């Protein structure tokens, strides 16, 4: 059977969606616990393919043992692995965390660079991680597409791009401003209302603009 095409939101719908997101999530911030830029970066790196809840369980002991890039740069790989082993992909993440800290010590005088172009040069830091850090720490007008933002964007007809990169470009082009706030709103909306398996459509404030709700009703 041919796959049903999802229609795209009109300009008026995009503006209405923006307004409702900003009204419902006026001052949203990440649910990751952190006290400084170093802790934020480490937490965001750990959160790839892992829940914020899990990361928040792991990081207190990690930050107690390695409170700054200098300590993490000297860390023993097996000890870092042991501390983050309940996180998905902990082997690679442990290697990347130590390599990131070593590069920060060698090239940035021990200070995490607060610049998107510099952040992505660090081991284990891709564009999405850099954007999330900049959004959270500086309120930069950037979009980052995680699994929640990707799903929500497609269900609302804000993008039909099959890739994360394409979805990010669509959201940037369509919203243009308030991207950091819209990012945080879409993450929380996707995490708690427009869930992957059983979206809570009966308490959704965007039902009018949803392009896919009919398929959920039928289940
Ligand atoms: S109506 Fe349901 S599927 Fe559509 S955006 Fe709202 S929660 Fe998501």
PDB file of N, CA and C and ligand atoms in Angstrom, residues 151-152 155-156 189 193-195 199-214 216, ligand 1:
ATOM      1  N   UNK A 151      10.586  13.876  15.403  1.00  0.00           N
ATOM      2  CA  UNK A 151       9.238  13.300  15.355  1.00  0.00           C
ATOM      3  C   UNK A 151       8.169  14.393  15.345  1.00  0.00           C
ATOM      4  N   UNK A 152       8.315  15.359  16.233  1.00  0.00           N
ATOM      5  CA  UNK A 152       7.324  16.435  16.341  1.00  0.00           C
ATOM      6  C   UNK A 152       7.272  17.245  15.050  1.00  0.00           C
ATOM      7  N   UNK A 155       5.327  15.228  12.494  1.00  0.00           N
ATOM      8  CA  UNK A 155       3.898  15.077  12.791  1.00  0.00           C
ATOM      9  C   UNK A 155       3.133  16.385  12.575  1.00  0.00           C
ATOM     10  N   UNK A 156       3.824  17.491  12.761  1.00  0.00           N
ATOM     11  CA  UNK A 156       3.163  18.794  12.591  1.00  0.00           C
ATOM     12  C   UNK A 156       3.311  19.347  11.170  1.00  0.00           C
ATOM     13  N   UNK A 189       7.817  18.856  24.571  1.00  0.00           N
ATOM     14  CA  UNK A 189       6.543  18.435  23.989  1.00  0.00           C
ATOM     15  C   UNK A 189       6.639  16.989  23.490  1.00  0.00           C
ATOM     16  N   UNK A 193       4.322  14.738  25.740  1.00  0.00           N
ATOM     17  CA  UNK A 193       2.985  14.727  25.127  1.00  0.00           C
ATOM     18  C   UNK A 193       3.006  13.963  23.795  1.00  0.00           C
ATOM     19  N   UNK A 194       3.742  14.443  22.848  1.00  0.00           N
ATOM     20  CA  UNK A 194       3.762  13.802  21.525  1.00  0.00           C
ATOM     21  C   UNK A 194       4.806  12.684  21.522  1.00  0.00           C
ATOM     22  N   UNK A 195       4.519  11.668  22.364  1.00  0.00           N
ATOM     23  CA  UNK A 195       5.477  10.569  22.546  1.00  0.00           C
ATOM     24  C   UNK A 195       5.543   9.696  21.302  1.00  0.00           C
ATOM     25  N   UNK A 199       1.291   8.795  21.720  1.00  0.00           N
ATOM     26  CA  UNK A 199       1.188  10.238  21.975  1.00  0.00           C
ATOM     27  C   UNK A 199      -0.098  10.561  22.722  1.00  0.00           C
ATOM     28  N   UNK A 200      -0.012  11.537  23.623  1.00  0.00           N
ATOM     29  CA  UNK A 200      -1.185  11.888  24.429  1.00  0.00           C
ATOM     30  C   UNK A 200      -1.979  12.982  23.715  1.00  0.00           C
ATOM     31  N   UNK A 201      -2.624  12.574  22.618  1.00  0.00           N
ATOM     32  CA  UNK A 201      -3.328  13.522  21.752  1.00  0.00           C
ATOM     33  C   UNK A 201      -4.480  14.214  22.476  1.00  0.00           C
ATOM     34  N   UNK A 202      -5.052  13.542  23.484  1.00  0.00           N
ATOM     35  CA  UNK A 202      -6.195  14.152  24.166  1.00  0.00           C
ATOM     36  C   UNK A 202      -5.793  15.347  25.023  1.00  0.00           C
ATOM     37  N   UNK A 203      -4.507  15.487  25.351  1.00  0.00           N
ATOM     38  CA  UNK A 203      -4.096  16.694  26.098  1.00  0.00           C
ATOM     39  C   UNK A 203      -3.121  17.557  25.285  1.00  0.00           C
ATOM     40  N   UNK A 204      -3.162  17.367  23.976  1.00  0.00           N
ATOM     41  CA  UNK A 204      -2.271  18.119  23.079  1.00  0.00           C
ATOM     42  C   UNK A 204      -2.894  19.475  22.725  1.00  0.00           C
ATOM     43  N   UNK A 205      -2.095  20.538  22.777  1.00  0.00           N
ATOM     44  CA  UNK A 205      -2.587  21.876  22.447  1.00  0.00           C
ATOM     45  C   UNK A 205      -2.364  22.222  20.967  1.00  0.00           C
ATOM     46  N   UNK A 206      -1.869  21.240  20.211  1.00  0.00           N
ATOM     47  CA  UNK A 206      -1.608  21.481  18.791  1.00  0.00           C
ATOM     48  C   UNK A 206      -2.436  20.582  17.877  1.00  0.00           C
ATOM     49  N   UNK A 207      -3.463  19.957  18.433  1.00  0.00           N
ATOM     50  CA  UNK A 207      -4.285  19.007  17.672  1.00  0.00           C
ATOM     51  C   UNK A 207      -4.741  19.585  16.333  1.00  0.00           C
ATOM     52  N   UNK A 208      -5.164  20.829  16.373  1.00  0.00           N
ATOM     53  CA  UNK A 208      -5.683  21.497  15.178  1.00  0.00           C
ATOM     54  C   UNK A 208      -4.677  21.512  14.025  1.00  0.00           C
ATOM     55  N   UNK A 209      -3.393  21.496  14.379  1.00  0.00           N
ATOM     56  CA  UNK A 209      -2.352  21.620  13.345  1.00  0.00           C
ATOM     57  C   UNK A 209      -1.651  20.298  13.033  1.00  0.00           C
ATOM     58  N   UNK A 210      -2.032  19.245  13.756  1.00  0.00           N
ATOM     59  CA  UNK A 210      -1.360  17.960  13.588  1.00  0.00           C
ATOM     60  C   UNK A 210      -1.746  17.312  12.265  1.00  0.00           C
ATOM     61  N   UNK A 211      -0.768  16.784  11.573  1.00  0.00           N
ATOM     62  CA  UNK A 211      -1.021  16.147  10.274  1.00  0.00           C
ATOM     63  C   UNK A 211      -1.165  14.638  10.392  1.00  0.00           C
ATOM     64  N   UNK A 212      -0.967  14.104  11.593  1.00  0.00           N
ATOM     65  CA  UNK A 212      -0.936  12.638  11.697  1.00  0.00           C
ATOM     66  C   UNK A 212      -1.877  12.075  12.754  1.00  0.00           C
ATOM     67  N   UNK A 213      -2.608  12.919  13.467  1.00  0.00           N
ATOM     68  CA  UNK A 213      -3.381  12.403  14.606  1.00  0.00           C
ATOM     69  C   UNK A 213      -4.423  11.365  14.210  1.00  0.00           C
ATOM     70  N   UNK A 214      -4.955  11.478  13.005  1.00  0.00           N
ATOM     71  CA  UNK A 214      -5.970  10.504  12.567  1.00  0.00           C
ATOM     72  C   UNK A 214      -5.422   9.080  12.627  1.00  0.00           C
ATOM     73  N   UNK A 216      -3.309   7.936  14.713  1.00  0.00           N
ATOM     74  CA  UNK A 216      -3.221   7.460  16.097  1.00  0.00           C
ATOM     75  C   UNK A 216      -4.601   7.091  16.628  1.00  0.00           C
TER      76      UNK A 216
HETATM   77  S1  LIG B   1      -2.326  15.463  18.131  1.00  0.00           S
HETATM   78 FE1  LIG B   1      -1.108  13.755  18.941  1.00  0.00          FE
HETATM   79  S2  LIG B   1       0.307  13.134  17.301  1.00  0.00           S
HETATM   80 FE2  LIG B   1      -0.501  15.179  16.811  1.00  0.00          FE
HETATM   81  S3  LIG B   1       1.035  16.628  17.601  1.00  0.00           S
HETATM   82 FE3  LIG B   1      -0.526  16.362  19.198  1.00  0.00          FE
HETATM   83  S4  LIG B   1       0.222  14.679  20.481  1.00  0.00           S
HETATM   84 FE4  LIG B   1       1.401  14.639  18.573  1.00  0.00          FE
END
